[in-house]
Amino acid sequence: MTDPTARRLSLAETAAGVFSRSRWLIAVAIACIATAVWVEESRSKLVLTSAGVVFSMIAVIAASIVAFAQFSARRLRRQVLAIVEHDAAPTFCTDFEGEILFQNRAAELRFGKQGRQSLPRAMAGLFANPAAVMFRLQSRAGRGGASREDVVTRRGHARLSVHRIGRRQFLWRLEEMMERGDAAGSVSNMHLPMMIASKSGTVVFMNDALRMIVKGRPKTLDRVFLNLPIRSGEEAMISTPDGPIRTMVAEIAGSGDRREIYLLPVSDGDGQDLNDQDALFENLPVALVRISSTGLVEAANQLGRDYLGLSAEEQPAFGSIVGGLGRPVGDWITDTLAGRADGRPEVLRASRRKEDRFFQISLRRVSTRGTPQVFAVLNDATDLKTMEAQVVQSQKMLAIGQLAGGIAHDFNNLLTAITGHCDLLLLRRDENDPDYADLIQVQQNTNRAASLVRQLLAFSRKQILLPEVIDLPDILSDLSHLLNRLVGERVLVEQAWNEELDYIRADRRQFEQVLMNLVVNARDAMPDGGRIWIEAENCTLPEALHRDQAVVPAGKYVIVQVRDEGMGIPAERMPKIFEPFFTTKGPGEGTGLGLSTAYGIVKQTGGYIFVDSVVGAGTTFSLYFPALDYGPEVPKDGSLAGASRRVAAGSGHFCEPGGVVLLVEDEAPVRAFAARALRLHGYEVIEADSGDEALRKLADPLLRIDVIVSDVIMPGVDGPTWVREALKTRDAVRVVFVSGYAEDAFSEVYEGIPNSAFLPKPFSLAELTSMVRGQIH
């Protein structure tokens, strides 16, 4: 019943109230006219006559309005009842006291003709305490016009709704919902004892088989079971007038937080079961497997066979159809038979299924006609296992990233020492020196090692990026020749992009590295040749994109796709492709860092990377970069916009003495090289191996310091912390921070420190001296 309809019916009743009052108006009008007849004074006669006429007109108008309103209400009520007459759901119309005034055909077929009976009495056998439920619903409908509530019935559950008609009448509608093909109705006649309970432990249904055992209708679970809580797959004792009976509990989740509890037969050793289990469990909605003392599958019901991929005739070893326990399944069965098992369920994988299906399996020892056996209760845990695997994978990627960052930091310290001392040796030798070529080889291989470390830092998202506004068509055009050389003659690289492609913000060099890594990866997936497509387009996400445990916020993006027609990536390898050092190539054919580097660079840039692959058809990598609403800035003086604070390498020539440097570095080899390099260039160097020692040296007011060169990550007090303390009394001193991590990994830490610059490790002699010179001058 809609609100306008209810208002119209209410208006009719209000009009009826007005009509009852209009009778008084007629009486007053008659009295006025009668009085006017007997009054002799002409002025009073006129007044009384006029008043009588006015009251009469008002009464006539009110009576007309009332008649029209009552006619409209009767017509509307007839329309409503005509509509619900053919409704498939049982519908009743009652008065304020609940007496049935009308019932449609569906209600007559479902409940019979009720005459003037009350509605709660008509539904007494359908659900518990109907009078209380209907009083609650009618009270809500009286206040708000309508109400509804879901109730548990013996057939499943039903939705009872009520609408107020006028002021004192209500329209009721009952929608019954049968579940699992009327499962509750079928188990009512099942020989296997079962019940349906609410989450709070209230028994809302019990079939005839269980009522015969417990000799009654218990209202709560504690009246059925001797010990609570009960767990699926475990034995429990049920209370009966003839004494406790041991049974096995099998529970599945029903709708609306209901618990469907089935009681499986368990013998006490004398061969007397609750029922003949071979005739009972075949169609049970719980997966069951009966296992012999030798570990063979003796029987499985229909659902159990479907779960495990078994036929009705075969009897394989249970350990051959499930796996992943971490020890032989046969030992688990033996421990269960001997009573040594702790009873905890285990999550195992079904070995015969092509797709990954996991089941939580509980084993319980039973005795059938004196023969010990094991019952296995299976619950599908595939979704749970998938979610667990995703969480583990996410944690593993995070841990690998942290490990890669830590390793890269340590390697950068070593490479700084090697590069620095190599530069010191090269200062004293020219190209004619017999050791010159060897030193150049050391320097070149150190640079290669530094490149490998940069890839590790890129994966851990701690690489040093120099972002700028870039135009993708320019980059793709510039890379075209290089990419064609990379892939060789048997592979063709095709490029396509929108003419009005938006700008993005990224490190140009690293973005090119990402594209090259993806193209080389695509080339290797096509040993017999093929095509690689590089495509770019604008994209607007109207809402957030949820994919692969990532959430891409709504907004404008530029999508870059690298697509090949190679062999594809098997599903079981997809979760590992972004892990560092994971490769399917042979020894010496790859480092396993190509995709992990691309992953790290894209994530650090603020983008997202996804992969789609079909075995035998090809693979597509999709890169999402936030689109910019502006282009690159071109300063008036023609210099490059957004230049980095990192100073380019110097010439390495000696300079005049220029100042005092306080060098704070905990790694002795790095400190030794840096001190020698600075002294060779004319600087006075004061060394310290920690922030605490540096503060003690600065406590001398006579000590003059021009530049502080400090590592960021050190044992004890870190670099930014002790520098802030030092600048309280020496605010004019300039600072150079050095670190094996990227600048943005801790830029917030030293943000606000005036006159500070950053120099990443590994750095050369020329880079160090150039940076210090730039700070001083």
mmCIF file of C-alpha atoms in Angstrom, residues 401-598:
data_model
loop_
_atom_site.group_PDB
_atom_site.id
_atom_site.type_symbol
_atom_site.label_atom_id
_atom_site.label_comp_id
_atom_site.label_asym_id
_atom_site.label_seq_id
_atom_site.Cartn_x
_atom_site.Cartn_y
_atom_site.Cartn_z
ATOM 1 C CA GLY A 401 60.974 -5.268 -0.930
ATOM 2 C CA GLN A 402 62.308 -4.452 2.527
ATOM 3 C CA LEU A 403 65.037 -7.075 2.178
ATOM 4 C CA ALA A 404 66.012 -5.782 -1.263
ATOM 5 C CA GLY A 405 66.215 -2.228 0.077
ATOM 6 C CA GLY A 406 68.404 -3.294 2.989
ATOM 7 C CA ILE A 407 70.715 -5.332 0.766
ATOM 8 C CA ALA A 408 70.981 -2.452 -1.691
ATOM 9 C CA HIS A 409 71.885 -0.049 1.119
ATOM 10 C CA ASP A 410 74.718 -2.309 2.308
ATOM 11 C CA PHE A 411 75.954 -2.901 -1.226
ATOM 12 C CA ASN A 412 75.993 0.813 -1.927
ATOM 13 C CA ASN A 413 78.301 1.339 1.036
ATOM 14 C CA LEU A 414 80.675 -1.320 -0.321
ATOM 15 C CA LEU A 415 80.483 0.058 -3.852
ATOM 16 C CA THR A 416 81.152 3.584 -2.597
ATOM 17 C CA ALA A 417 84.373 2.392 -0.956
ATOM 18 C CA ILE A 418 85.436 0.425 -4.060
ATOM 19 C CA THR A 419 84.603 3.250 -6.470
ATOM 20 C CA GLY A 420 86.248 5.865 -4.281
ATOM 21 C CA HIS A 421 89.521 4.038 -3.767
ATOM 22 C CA CYS A 422 89.595 3.159 -7.457
ATOM 23 C CA ASP A 423 89.277 6.879 -8.243
ATOM 24 C CA LEU A 424 92.099 7.631 -5.808
ATOM 25 C CA LEU A 425 94.339 5.127 -7.588
ATOM 26 C CA LEU A 426 93.433 6.520 -10.993
ATOM 27 C CA LEU A 427 94.465 10.009 -9.818
ATOM 28 C CA ARG A 428 98.052 8.802 -9.549
ATOM 29 C CA ARG A 429 98.157 6.932 -12.871
ATOM 30 C CA ASP A 430 97.859 7.818 -16.519
ATOM 31 C CA GLU A 431 96.864 5.716 -19.521
ATOM 32 C CA ASN A 432 100.436 4.443 -19.973
ATOM 33 C CA ASP A 433 100.526 2.874 -16.514
ATOM 34 C CA PRO A 434 100.325 -0.968 -16.653
ATOM 35 C CA ASP A 435 97.673 -0.944 -13.902
ATOM 36 C CA TYR A 436 95.496 1.651 -15.591
ATOM 37 C CA ALA A 437 93.484 -0.840 -17.709
ATOM 38 C CA ASP A 438 92.876 -3.068 -14.680
ATOM 39 C CA LEU A 439 91.624 -0.130 -12.645
ATOM 40 C CA ILE A 440 89.303 0.888 -15.488
ATOM 41 C CA GLN A 441 87.906 -2.678 -15.501
ATOM 42 C CA VAL A 442 87.307 -2.453 -11.761
ATOM 43 C CA GLN A 443 85.575 0.882 -12.231
ATOM 44 C CA GLN A 444 83.360 -0.388 -15.069
ATOM 45 C CA ASN A 445 82.317 -3.539 -13.220
ATOM 46 C CA THR A 446 81.607 -1.456 -10.134
ATOM 47 C CA ASN A 447 79.299 0.663 -12.247
ATOM 48 C CA ARG A 448 77.559 -2.509 -13.467
ATOM 49 C CA ALA A 449 77.131 -3.622 -9.875
ATOM 50 C CA ALA A 450 75.724 -0.204 -9.019
ATOM 51 C CA SER A 451 73.216 -0.619 -11.857
ATOM 52 C CA LEU A 452 72.117 -3.958 -10.394
ATOM 53 C CA VAL A 453 71.692 -2.334 -6.988
ATOM 54 C CA ARG A 454 69.585 0.398 -8.565
ATOM 55 C CA GLN A 455 67.280 -2.285 -9.906
ATOM 56 C CA LEU A 456 66.949 -3.755 -6.413
ATOM 57 C CA LEU A 457 66.158 -0.305 -5.072
ATOM 58 C CA ALA A 458 63.607 0.156 -7.838
ATOM 59 C CA PHE A 459 61.839 -3.031 -6.789
ATOM 60 C CA SER A 460 61.835 -1.952 -3.150
ATOM 61 C CA ARG A 461 60.571 1.457 -4.385
ATOM 62 C CA LYS A 462 63.560 3.239 -2.869
ATOM 63 C CA GLN A 463 65.254 4.145 -6.135
ATOM 64 C CA ILE A 464 66.287 7.708 -6.760
ATOM 65 C CA LEU A 465 63.814 9.170 -9.229
ATOM 66 C CA LEU A 466 64.017 12.557 -10.902
ATOM 67 C CA PRO A 467 60.402 13.051 -11.972
ATOM 68 C CA GLU A 468 59.514 15.497 -14.687
ATOM 69 C CA VAL A 469 56.549 16.208 -16.928
ATOM 70 C CA ILE A 470 57.042 14.053 -20.008
ATOM 71 C CA ASP A 471 55.314 13.710 -23.363
ATOM 72 C CA LEU A 472 54.840 9.996 -24.107
ATOM 73 C CA PRO A 473 54.779 10.273 -27.923
ATOM 74 C CA ASP A 474 58.229 11.910 -27.829
ATOM 75 C CA ILE A 475 59.624 9.116 -25.650
ATOM 76 C CA LEU A 476 58.064 6.364 -27.755
ATOM 77 C CA SER A 477 59.393 7.940 -30.940
ATOM 78 C CA ASP A 478 62.890 8.279 -29.488
ATOM 79 C CA LEU A 479 62.836 4.656 -28.294
ATOM 80 C CA SER A 480 61.614 3.241 -31.586
ATOM 81 C CA HIS A 481 65.061 2.654 -33.107
ATOM 82 C CA LEU A 482 66.550 1.268 -29.877
ATOM 83 C CA LEU A 483 63.655 -1.154 -29.316
ATOM 84 C CA ASN A 484 63.902 -2.500 -32.842
ATOM 85 C CA ARG A 485 67.590 -3.207 -32.264
ATOM 86 C CA LEU A 486 66.783 -4.907 -28.968
ATOM 87 C CA VAL A 487 64.243 -7.358 -30.382
ATOM 88 C CA GLY A 488 66.119 -8.326 -33.532
ATOM 89 C CA GLU A 489 64.925 -8.961 -37.074
ATOM 90 C CA ARG A 490 62.386 -11.710 -36.297
ATOM 91 C CA VAL A 491 60.256 -9.540 -34.021
ATOM 92 C CA LEU A 492 58.345 -6.478 -35.196
ATOM 93 C CA VAL A 493 57.539 -3.657 -32.749
ATOM 94 C CA GLU A 494 54.447 -1.606 -33.587
ATOM 95 C CA GLN A 495 53.448 1.587 -31.770
ATOM 96 C CA ALA A 496 50.156 3.444 -31.582
ATOM 97 C CA TRP A 497 48.854 6.267 -29.409
ATOM 98 C CA ASN A 498 46.168 8.929 -29.279
ATOM 99 C CA GLU A 499 46.988 12.236 -30.908
ATOM 100 C CA GLU A 500 45.948 14.210 -27.819
ATOM 101 C CA LEU A 501 47.648 12.030 -25.242
ATOM 102 C CA ASP A 502 47.836 13.626 -21.779
ATOM 103 C CA TYR A 503 51.148 14.358 -20.081
ATOM 104 C CA ILE A 504 52.391 12.282 -17.147
ATOM 105 C CA ARG A 505 54.969 12.891 -14.433
ATOM 106 C CA ALA A 506 57.765 10.325 -14.252
ATOM 107 C CA ASP A 507 61.509 9.841 -14.372
ATOM 108 C CA ARG A 508 62.222 9.757 -18.119
ATOM 109 C CA ARG A 509 65.234 7.457 -17.808
ATOM 110 C CA GLN A 510 63.446 5.008 -15.540
ATOM 111 C CA PHE A 511 60.292 5.048 -17.689
ATOM 112 C CA GLU A 512 62.396 4.104 -20.693
ATOM 113 C CA GLN A 513 63.912 1.303 -18.583
ATOM 114 C CA VAL A 514 60.426 -0.025 -17.809
ATOM 115 C CA LEU A 515 59.461 -0.118 -21.485
ATOM 116 C CA MET A 516 62.716 -1.798 -22.480
ATOM 117 C CA ASN A 517 62.324 -4.445 -19.756
ATOM 118 C CA LEU A 518 58.770 -5.243 -20.867
ATOM 119 C CA VAL A 519 59.732 -5.363 -24.556
ATOM 120 C CA VAL A 520 62.714 -7.648 -23.894
ATOM 121 C CA ASN A 521 60.457 -9.873 -21.800
ATOM 122 C CA ALA A 522 57.952 -10.027 -24.683
ATOM 123 C CA ARG A 523 60.729 -10.804 -27.160
ATOM 124 C CA ASP A 524 61.936 -13.726 -25.048
ATOM 125 C CA ALA A 525 58.377 -15.103 -24.944
ATOM 126 C CA MET A 526 58.437 -15.424 -28.766
ATOM 127 C CA PRO A 527 61.517 -17.517 -29.677
ATOM 128 C CA ASP A 528 60.135 -18.041 -33.200
ATOM 129 C CA GLY A 529 59.419 -14.361 -33.771
ATOM 130 C CA GLY A 530 56.215 -12.367 -33.761
ATOM 131 C CA ARG A 531 54.827 -8.930 -33.024
ATOM 132 C CA ILE A 532 54.929 -6.613 -30.037
ATOM 133 C CA TRP A 533 52.441 -3.774 -29.719
ATOM 134 C CA ILE A 534 53.080 -0.678 -27.614
ATOM 135 C CA GLU A 535 49.890 1.336 -27.263
ATOM 136 C CA ALA A 536 48.980 4.401 -25.224
ATOM 137 C CA GLU A 537 45.626 6.050 -24.644
ATOM 138 C CA ASN A 538 43.779 8.342 -22.264
ATOM 139 C CA CYS A 539 41.337 6.775 -19.857
ATOM 140 C CA THR A 540 38.887 8.137 -17.294
ATOM 141 C CA LEU A 541 37.796 5.882 -14.435
ATOM 142 C CA PRO A 542 34.357 7.010 -13.212
ATOM 143 C CA GLU A 543 34.824 4.925 -10.063
ATOM 144 C CA ALA A 544 37.667 3.156 -8.286
ATOM 145 C CA LEU A 545 39.082 0.084 -10.044
ATOM 146 C CA HIS A 546 39.591 -2.922 -7.751
ATOM 147 C CA ARG A 547 41.987 -5.430 -9.239
ATOM 148 C CA ASP A 548 44.745 -7.801 -8.065
ATOM 149 C CA GLN A 549 44.617 -6.568 -4.447
ATOM 150 C CA ALA A 550 45.126 -2.996 -5.689
ATOM 151 C CA VAL A 551 42.673 -0.108 -5.770
ATOM 152 C CA VAL A 552 43.095 2.455 -8.559
ATOM 153 C CA PRO A 553 41.284 5.654 -7.494
ATOM 154 C CA ALA A 554 38.773 7.210 -9.839
ATOM 155 C CA GLY A 555 40.184 9.882 -12.146
ATOM 156 C CA LYS A 556 42.058 10.487 -15.392
ATOM 157 C CA TYR A 557 44.903 8.175 -16.389
ATOM 158 C CA VAL A 558 47.194 7.422 -19.285
ATOM 159 C CA ILE A 559 47.305 3.684 -19.999
ATOM 160 C CA VAL A 560 50.409 2.243 -21.653
ATOM 161 C CA GLN A 561 50.082 -1.359 -22.834
ATOM 162 C CA VAL A 562 52.838 -3.700 -24.010
ATOM 163 C CA ARG A 563 51.243 -6.677 -25.755
ATOM 164 C CA ASP A 564 52.810 -9.724 -27.379
ATOM 165 C CA GLU A 565 51.627 -12.904 -29.088
ATOM 166 C CA GLY A 566 53.987 -15.210 -27.268
ATOM 167 C CA MET A 567 53.550 -18.389 -25.271
ATOM 168 C CA GLY A 568 51.755 -16.717 -22.341
ATOM 169 C CA ILE A 569 52.250 -17.137 -18.604
ATOM 170 C CA PRO A 570 50.756 -20.162 -16.777
ATOM 171 C CA ALA A 571 48.327 -19.293 -13.993
ATOM 172 C CA GLU A 572 50.478 -20.864 -11.290
ATOM 173 C CA ARG A 573 53.392 -18.546 -12.188
ATOM 174 C CA MET A 574 51.387 -15.315 -12.290
ATOM 175 C CA PRO A 575 51.736 -14.529 -8.548
ATOM 176 C CA LYS A 576 55.545 -14.773 -8.800
ATOM 177 C CA ILE A 577 56.402 -12.809 -11.927
ATOM 178 C CA PHE A 578 57.134 -9.559 -10.061
ATOM 179 C CA GLU A 579 59.386 -11.238 -7.503
ATOM 180 C CA PRO A 580 63.098 -10.391 -7.878
ATOM 181 C CA PHE A 581 65.308 -13.158 -9.269
ATOM 182 C CA PHE A 582 62.295 -15.217 -10.387
ATOM 183 C CA THR A 583 62.983 -16.345 -13.946
ATOM 184 C CA THR A 584 62.040 -19.219 -16.229
ATOM 185 C CA LYS A 585 65.145 -18.722 -18.364
ATOM 186 C CA GLY A 586 68.186 -20.914 -18.243
ATOM 187 C CA PRO A 587 71.387 -20.139 -16.288
ATOM 188 C CA GLY A 588 73.141 -17.048 -17.590
ATOM 189 C CA GLU A 589 70.146 -15.973 -19.721
ATOM 190 C CA GLY A 590 68.607 -13.501 -17.311
ATOM 191 C CA THR A 591 68.832 -12.001 -13.831
ATOM 192 C CA GLY A 592 65.133 -12.256 -12.966
ATOM 193 C CA LEU A 593 65.040 -8.538 -12.173
ATOM 194 C CA GLY A 594 63.387 -7.162 -15.319
ATOM 195 C CA LEU A 595 59.750 -7.337 -14.226
ATOM 196 C CA SER A 596 60.504 -6.667 -10.569
ATOM 197 C CA THR A 597 62.355 -3.504 -11.604
ATOM 198 C CA ALA A 598 59.416 -2.410 -13.769
#
